[in-house]
Coordinates of C-alpha atoms in Angstrom, one line a residue:
Chain C
M1 CA 0.2 0.0 -0.5
D2 CA 1.2 3.2 -0.6
I3 CA -0.2 5.2 2.3
E4 CA 0.6 5.2 5.7
F5 CA -1.0 2.6 7.9
P6 CA -2.7 3.8 11.2
S7 CA -0.5 1.9 13.0
K8 CA 2.1 0.5 12.8
L9 CA 1.5 -2.6 15.4
V10 CA -0.8 -3.5 12.6
Q11 CA 1.2 -2.3 9.8
K12 CA 4.0 -4.8 11.2
V13 CA 1.9 -7.6 10.8
I14 CA 0.4 -7.1 7.5
D15 CA 4.3 -6.9 6.5
E16 CA 5.3 -10.7 8.0
L17 CA 2.4 -11.9 7.0
S18 CA 3.1 -10.7 2.8
R19 CA 6.2 -12.7 3.4
L20 CA 3.9 -15.9 3.0
P21 CA 3.8 -17.9 -0.3
G22 CA 1.0 -16.3 -2.1
I23 CA -0.1 -13.7 0.5
G24 CA 0.0 -10.2 -1.3
Q25 CA -0.3 -6.6 1.1
R26 CA -3.9 -6.3 0.3
T27 CA -4.7 -9.7 1.3
A28 CA -2.1 -9.6 4.5
M29 CA -4.3 -6.5 5.9
R30 CA -7.6 -8.6 5.4
L31 CA -5.6 -11.0 7.6
A32 CA -4.4 -8.6 9.7
L33 CA -7.4 -7.1 10.7
Y34 CA -9.4 -10.2 10.8
I35 CA -6.2 -11.2 13.7
L36 CA -7.5 -8.6 15.4
S37 CA -11.3 -8.4 15.2
Q38 CA -11.1 -12.1 17.0
D39 CA -11.0 -12.5 20.7
D40 CA -7.7 -12.1 22.7
N41 CA -7.0 -16.0 22.4
Y42 CA -7.3 -16.5 18.6
A43 CA -3.9 -13.8 18.4
A44 CA -2.4 -15.1 21.2
S45 CA -2.8 -18.3 20.3
L46 CA -1.6 -18.3 16.9
S47 CA 1.5 -16.4 18.0
E48 CA 1.7 -19.1 20.3
A49 CA 1.5 -21.9 17.9
V50 CA 3.7 -20.6 15.1
K51 CA 6.7 -19.7 17.9
N52 CA 5.8 -23.2 19.7
M53 CA 6.4 -25.2 15.6
K54 CA 9.2 -23.1 15.3
D55 CA 11.2 -24.0 18.6
N56 CA 10.0 -27.7 19.0
V57 CA 9.5 -29.0 15.7
K58 CA 12.0 -31.9 14.9
H59 CA 13.5 -33.6 11.5
C60 CA 13.1 -37.8 11.5
E61 CA 16.5 -38.9 12.1
I62 CA 15.4 -41.8 10.1
C63 CA 13.4 -40.6 7.5
H64 CA 13.7 -36.4 8.1
N65 CA 10.1 -35.6 7.9
I66 CA 8.9 -33.5 10.7
S67 CA 8.3 -34.7 14.0
D68 CA 7.4 -34.0 17.3
N69 CA 10.4 -36.6 17.8
D70 CA 13.7 -38.0 17.6
I71 CA 11.8 -40.4 15.3
C72 CA 8.9 -39.9 13.6
S73 CA 5.1 -41.6 14.0
T74 CA 5.6 -43.4 10.9
C75 CA 9.2 -44.9 11.5
A76 CA 8.3 -45.7 14.7
N77 CA 5.2 -47.4 12.9
P78 CA 5.3 -51.4 13.4
K79 CA 2.3 -51.7 11.4
R80 CA 4.2 -50.2 8.1
D81 CA 6.1 -52.0 5.7
H82 CA 9.5 -51.1 6.6
S83 CA 11.2 -53.0 3.7
I84 CA 9.7 -50.3 0.9
V85 CA 10.8 -46.9 1.5
C86 CA 8.6 -44.5 -1.3
V87 CA 11.7 -41.0 -1.6
V88 CA 9.9 -37.5 -1.8
E89 CA 10.7 -34.2 -2.8
D90 CA 9.3 -32.5 0.5
V91 CA 6.9 -32.8 3.0
R92 CA 3.6 -32.2 1.2
D93 CA 4.1 -35.4 -1.0
F94 CA 4.7 -37.2 1.8
I95 CA 0.9 -35.9 2.9
A96 CA -0.3 -36.7 -0.6
I97 CA 0.0 -40.2 -0.6
E98 CA -0.8 -40.7 2.9
E99 CA -4.1 -39.1 1.9
T100 CA -4.9 -41.9 -1.0
G101 CA -4.4 -44.5 1.5
Q102 CA -2.6 -46.8 -0.8
Y103 CA 0.6 -47.1 0.9
N104 CA 1.5 -49.1 4.1
G105 CA 5.6 -48.7 3.6
V106 CA 7.7 -46.2 5.2
Y107 CA 9.4 -42.7 3.7
H108 CA 12.3 -40.3 2.7
I109 CA 12.2 -37.2 2.3
L110 CA 15.0 -35.1 0.7
D111 CA 13.8 -31.7 1.8
G112 CA 14.0 -30.5 -2.3
V113 CA 15.8 -31.9 -5.7
I114 CA 18.7 -31.3 -7.8
S115 CA 18.1 -27.8 -9.2
P116 CA 22.1 -26.1 -9.7
I117 CA 19.5 -22.9 -10.8
N118 CA 18.7 -22.5 -7.4
G119 CA 21.3 -23.5 -6.3
I120 CA 20.7 -26.6 -4.7
G121 CA 22.7 -29.1 -4.8
I122 CA 23.0 -32.9 -3.9
D123 CA 24.9 -31.5 -0.4
D124 CA 22.0 -29.4 0.6
L125 CA 19.9 -31.9 0.4
N126 CA 19.0 -35.3 2.5
I127 CA 20.4 -37.5 -0.7
A128 CA 23.9 -38.8 1.7
G129 CA 21.2 -40.5 4.8
L130 CA 18.8 -41.8 2.3
I131 CA 22.6 -44.1 0.8
D132 CA 23.8 -44.6 4.6
R133 CA 20.2 -46.1 5.8
V134 CA 20.0 -48.0 2.2
E135 CA 23.5 -49.2 3.5
N136 CA 23.1 -49.8 6.9
D137 CA 18.9 -51.2 7.1
K138 CA 19.4 -54.4 5.6
N139 CA 15.9 -54.6 5.6
I140 CA 15.1 -52.2 3.0
R141 CA 14.5 -54.3 -0.6
E142 CA 12.5 -51.3 -2.5
I143 CA 12.8 -47.9 -3.1
I144 CA 9.9 -46.0 -4.8
F145 CA 10.8 -42.5 -6.5
A146 CA 7.6 -40.5 -6.2
L147 CA 9.9 -37.7 -7.4
P148 CA 8.7 -34.2 -9.4
T149 CA 8.7 -34.8 -13.6
T150 CA 10.5 -31.6 -13.9
V151 CA 14.4 -31.3 -15.2
E152 CA 15.2 -31.6 -11.6
G153 CA 13.0 -34.5 -10.5
E154 CA 14.3 -36.7 -13.1
T155 CA 17.7 -35.3 -12.7
T156 CA 17.6 -36.6 -8.9
A157 CA 16.3 -39.9 -10.0
L158 CA 19.2 -40.8 -12.0
Y159 CA 21.0 -39.3 -10.1
L160 CA 20.0 -41.4 -7.1
Y161 CA 19.5 -44.2 -9.5
K162 CA 23.3 -44.4 -10.2
K163 CA 23.8 -44.1 -5.9
L164 CA 21.8 -47.3 -5.3
S165 CA 21.4 -49.6 -8.3
D166 CA 24.8 -51.7 -7.3
K167 CA 22.8 -51.8 -3.2
G168 CA 20.9 -54.9 -4.3
V169 CA 17.5 -53.2 -4.1
E170 CA 14.7 -53.2 -6.4
I171 CA 14.2 -49.8 -7.4
N172 CA 11.1 -48.6 -9.0
T173 CA 9.1 -45.5 -9.8
I174 CA 5.4 -44.4 -9.4
A175 CA 3.3 -45.4 -12.4
R176 CA 2.6 -42.3 -14.9
G177 CA 0.0 -41.9 -17.7
V178 CA -3.3 -41.2 -18.4
A179 CA -5.1 -39.8 -14.9
F180 CA -8.3 -42.1 -13.7
G181 CA -11.6 -40.1 -15.2
D182 CA -9.7 -38.1 -17.8
E183 CA -10.7 -37.7 -21.2
L184 CA -7.7 -38.4 -23.3
E185 CA -8.6 -35.5 -25.9
Y186 CA -7.9 -33.3 -23.1
T187 CA -4.6 -35.1 -21.9
D188 CA -1.3 -33.2 -22.8
Q189 CA 0.5 -35.0 -25.9
I190 CA 3.5 -36.5 -23.7
T191 CA 2.0 -38.4 -20.8
L192 CA -1.1 -40.1 -24.1
G193 CA 1.3 -40.0 -25.5
R194 CA 4.4 -42.1 -23.4
S195 CA 1.1 -43.9 -21.9
I196 CA 1.1 -46.0 -25.2
V197 CA 4.6 -46.5 -25.0
N198 CA 4.3 -47.9 -21.5
R199 CA 1.7 -49.8 -22.1
V200 CA 0.9 -52.2 -19.6
A201 CA -1.2 -55.8 -19.3
Y202 CA -4.9 -55.3 -19.5
Q203 CA -5.9 -57.0 -15.5
T204 CA -9.3 -57.5 -14.5
R205 CA -10.3 -56.6 -10.8
Chain Y
M1 CA -6.4 -33.7 5.9
D2 CA -8.3 -37.0 6.7
I3 CA -4.7 -38.3 7.9
E4 CA -3.0 -37.3 11.0
F5 CA 0.1 -35.0 10.4
P6 CA 3.2 -36.4 11.6
S7 CA 3.4 -33.5 14.0
K8 CA 1.3 -31.8 16.1
L9 CA 3.4 -28.6 16.7
V10 CA 2.7 -28.3 12.8
Q11 CA -1.0 -29.7 13.1
K12 CA -1.9 -27.1 15.5
V13 CA -0.6 -23.9 13.6
I14 CA -2.2 -25.7 10.5
D15 CA -5.7 -25.4 12.8
E16 CA -4.9 -21.8 13.5
L17 CA -3.5 -20.4 10.0
S18 CA -6.6 -22.1 8.6
R19 CA -9.3 -20.4 10.9
L20 CA -8.4 -16.9 8.8
P21 CA -10.7 -15.8 6.6
G22 CA -9.9 -17.6 2.5
I23 CA -7.3 -19.9 4.5
G24 CA -8.5 -23.6 3.4
Q25 CA -6.3 -26.7 5.5
R26 CA -3.9 -26.8 2.1
T27 CA -2.8 -23.3 2.0
A28 CA -2.9 -23.3 6.0
M29 CA -0.3 -26.3 5.4
R30 CA 1.4 -24.7 2.6
L31 CA 2.1 -21.7 5.0
A32 CA 2.6 -23.8 8.3
L33 CA 5.8 -25.6 6.7
Y34 CA 6.9 -22.3 3.9
I35 CA 7.0 -21.2 8.0
L36 CA 9.2 -23.9 9.0
S37 CA 11.4 -23.7 6.3
Q38 CA 12.6 -20.1 7.6
D39 CA 15.3 -18.9 9.1
D40 CA 14.3 -19.1 12.9
N41 CA 14.0 -15.1 12.7
Y42 CA 10.7 -15.0 10.6
A43 CA 8.4 -17.4 12.8
A44 CA 9.2 -15.5 15.7
S45 CA 9.5 -12.4 14.5
L46 CA 5.6 -13.1 12.7
S47 CA 4.9 -14.7 16.1
E48 CA 5.6 -11.3 17.9
A49 CA 4.2 -9.1 15.7
V50 CA 1.1 -10.7 15.9
K51 CA 0.7 -10.6 20.1
N52 CA 2.5 -7.0 20.1
M53 CA -0.4 -5.9 17.9
K54 CA -3.7 -7.4 19.9
D55 CA -2.2 -6.3 23.0
N56 CA -1.2 -2.6 22.0
V57 CA -4.0 -1.6 19.5
K58 CA -6.4 0.6 20.7
H59 CA -8.8 2.1 18.9
C60 CA -8.6 6.5 18.4
E61 CA -11.1 7.9 20.5
I62 CA -12.3 10.3 18.0
C63 CA -12.8 8.2 15.0
H64 CA -12.7 4.8 16.5
N65 CA -9.6 3.9 13.7
I66 CA -7.2 1.1 14.4
S67 CA -4.3 3.6 16.2
D68 CA -1.2 3.1 18.3
N69 CA -2.0 6.3 20.1
D70 CA -5.3 7.7 21.7
I71 CA -5.6 9.7 19.3
C72 CA -5.2 8.3 15.5
S73 CA -2.5 9.8 13.5
T74 CA -5.0 11.2 10.9
C75 CA -7.4 12.6 14.0
A76 CA -3.9 14.2 15.5
N77 CA -3.5 15.7 11.8
P78 CA -3.6 19.8 12.2
K79 CA -3.1 19.8 8.2
R80 CA -6.0 18.2 7.5
D81 CA -10.0 19.5 7.6
H82 CA -11.7 18.5 10.8
S83 CA -15.1 20.5 9.3
I84 CA -15.8 16.8 7.0
V85 CA -16.2 14.1 8.7
C86 CA -16.3 10.7 6.3
V87 CA -18.6 8.2 7.9
V88 CA -17.1 4.3 6.5
E89 CA -18.6 0.8 7.0
D90 CA -14.4 -0.5 8.7
V91 CA -11.0 0.3 8.7
R92 CA -10.2 -1.6 4.5
D93 CA -12.8 1.2 3.6
F94 CA -11.1 4.0 5.2
I95 CA -7.4 2.8 3.7
A96 CA -9.2 2.9 0.3
I97 CA -10.2 6.2 0.7
E98 CA -6.8 7.3 2.1
E99 CA -5.5 5.2 -1.2
T100 CA -7.2 7.7 -4.0
G101 CA -5.1 11.1 -2.4
Q102 CA -7.9 12.5 -3.0
Y103 CA -10.0 13.4 0.7
N104 CA -8.2 15.7 3.1
G105 CA -11.2 15.3 5.6
V106 CA -11.1 13.3 9.1
Y107 CA -13.5 10.5 9.3
H108 CA -15.4 7.6 11.9
I109 CA -15.1 4.4 11.7
L110 CA -18.9 2.9 12.1
D111 CA -17.2 -1.1 13.3
G112 CA -19.8 -2.6 11.0
V113 CA -23.0 -1.8 9.3
I114 CA -26.4 -2.3 10.7
S115 CA -27.6 -6.2 9.5
P116 CA -30.4 -7.7 11.8
I117 CA -29.5 -10.7 10.0
N118 CA -25.9 -10.7 11.6
G119 CA -27.4 -9.7 14.6
I120 CA -25.5 -6.3 14.6
G121 CA -27.7 -3.4 16.2
I122 CA -26.9 -0.1 16.2
D123 CA -25.9 -0.2 19.2
D124 CA -23.4 -2.6 18.0
L125 CA -22.0 0.4 16.5
N126 CA -19.6 3.3 16.7
I127 CA -22.6 5.1 15.7
A128 CA -23.7 6.9 19.6
G129 CA -20.4 8.1 19.5
L130 CA -20.8 10.2 16.0
I131 CA -24.6 11.2 16.6
D132 CA -22.3 12.6 19.7
R133 CA -19.3 13.8 17.8
V134 CA -21.2 16.1 15.6
E135 CA -22.7 17.7 18.5
N136 CA -20.4 18.2 20.6
D137 CA -17.8 19.3 18.0
K138 CA -19.4 22.6 16.6
N139 CA -16.4 22.9 14.0
I140 CA -17.8 19.6 12.1
R141 CA -19.8 21.3 9.1
E142 CA -19.7 18.3 6.5
I143 CA -20.3 14.6 6.6
I144 CA -20.2 12.2 3.7
F145 CA -21.1 9.2 4.0
A146 CA -18.9 6.3 2.3
L147 CA -21.0 2.8 2.4
P148 CA -21.6 0.0 1.1
T149 CA -24.7 0.2 -1.4
T150 CA -26.5 -3.4 -0.1
V151 CA -29.9 -2.9 2.3
E152 CA -27.0 -2.9 4.8
G153 CA -25.2 0.2 3.9
E154 CA -28.5 2.2 2.5
T155 CA -30.2 1.0 5.9
T156 CA -27.7 2.6 7.2
A157 CA -27.3 5.9 5.7
L158 CA -30.8 6.3 6.7
Y159 CA -30.5 5.5 10.0
L160 CA -27.6 8.0 10.5
Y161 CA -29.2 10.5 8.2
K162 CA -32.4 10.5 10.5
K163 CA -30.2 11.1 13.8
L164 CA -28.0 13.8 12.1
S165 CA -30.3 15.6 9.8
D166 CA -31.7 18.1 12.5
K167 CA -27.9 19.1 13.9
G168 CA -27.2 21.7 10.8
V169 CA -24.3 20.2 9.1
E170 CA -24.4 19.3 5.5
I171 CA -25.2 15.7 5.1
N172 CA -23.3 14.5 2.0
T173 CA -23.2 10.6 0.2
I174 CA -20.0 9.4 -2.8
A175 CA -21.0 10.2 -6.0
R176 CA -22.7 6.5 -7.6
G177 CA -22.6 6.0 -11.2
V178 CA -20.8 4.1 -13.8
A179 CA -16.6 3.7 -13.0
F180 CA -14.3 5.8 -15.2
G181 CA -13.3 3.8 -17.7
D182 CA -16.0 1.3 -17.7
E183 CA -17.6 0.4 -21.4
L184 CA -21.3 1.4 -21.0
E185 CA -22.1 -2.5 -22.2
Y186 CA -20.4 -4.0 -19.7
T187 CA -22.3 -1.7 -17.1
D188 CA -24.6 -3.3 -14.7
Q189 CA -28.5 -2.2 -15.3
I190 CA -29.3 -0.8 -12.2
T191 CA -25.8 1.5 -12.5
L192 CA -26.5 2.4 -15.6
G193 CA -30.2 3.3 -14.6
R194 CA -29.6 5.3 -12.2
S195 CA -26.8 7.2 -13.4
I196 CA -29.0 8.8 -16.4
V197 CA -31.6 9.8 -13.6
N198 CA -29.0 11.2 -11.2
R199 CA -27.3 12.8 -14.5
V200 CA -24.9 15.8 -13.4
A201 CA -24.5 19.3 -15.6
Y202 CA -21.2 18.3 -17.8
Q203 CA -17.9 20.5 -16.6
T204 CA -15.1 21.0 -18.8
R205 CA -11.6 20.6 -16.7

């Protein structure tokens, strides 16, 4: 906003909120005024939750997922299949897969993908941790790559493949193809083209 | 989200953020993870700004705008024309008018409009404060209504008009009509119809 806000205290909150992704100055103002309009508990509760999260959240020592404990609830869960490790870019992709309810293995969170343009190299990611994990945990028999289909994602998958291919584990990647319910005429050419090239045996079920 | 988040500390932030208007669970998750990914200062700074705002922001004793002091910077500004008072619904409308740079008077913030459906009556708004102000400040000679063109806004304007019409002040409302730059064919019928009925003398400038 071009004008001086009538309260520097509110302006400060607007400035902080507008640093968030997808939140502009105007949305930040709306949010700040909403927080101000709520009873005292909300502002205090929001403020405390943010501070408490940042001060106390840990990363799981095994998979590097965010966690309240040294070992996350997935890695600590004996009902999970610890012989299958799904490699994802970040926590959001972990959540997306968990929400399907179709996967019972464990995870490895890379905290990003290799991206020289953005200055993200191998050492910035949790890659050494994955290689160590596969070498040391003889229980692991399968790695699944669930990485983005971008240049960065593909580069990361290729690098990991090279590092892991001699470790005696099966290396798979999630299936790519025409989404369920998608109409062929509206499917992008690359997806449709690859789905024909990479066709699979028809299964009745 | 249907699944349990891997950290209750993060889940708590997601829950608090998703109480904000226009912020769903998924956006809240993105924001929480962003806050977590930033250096320590940001979370602490955001947390403190929110708490500090809620604990210390006041309402101006004259116009009820949010303020860091007992009297807001607009009401305390001697360069402002204190004989003209623009009545607005809330702080956001105050900001919108300030941003035009076209108004040099002062304001009165009602903190809402009369809305029986939402249980907002005359006593819930800063209406008595406006009437007292006009009665006691003999310097005031003009009131401008800048209220929404909704049933609630019109009802509020009518009520204020009845209360203020015998106080010896001029009562105006902001001009309504076809917006500058708008094409007539795309202007809504009510606006276009009223702009013809309420036509004004042509001015060269």
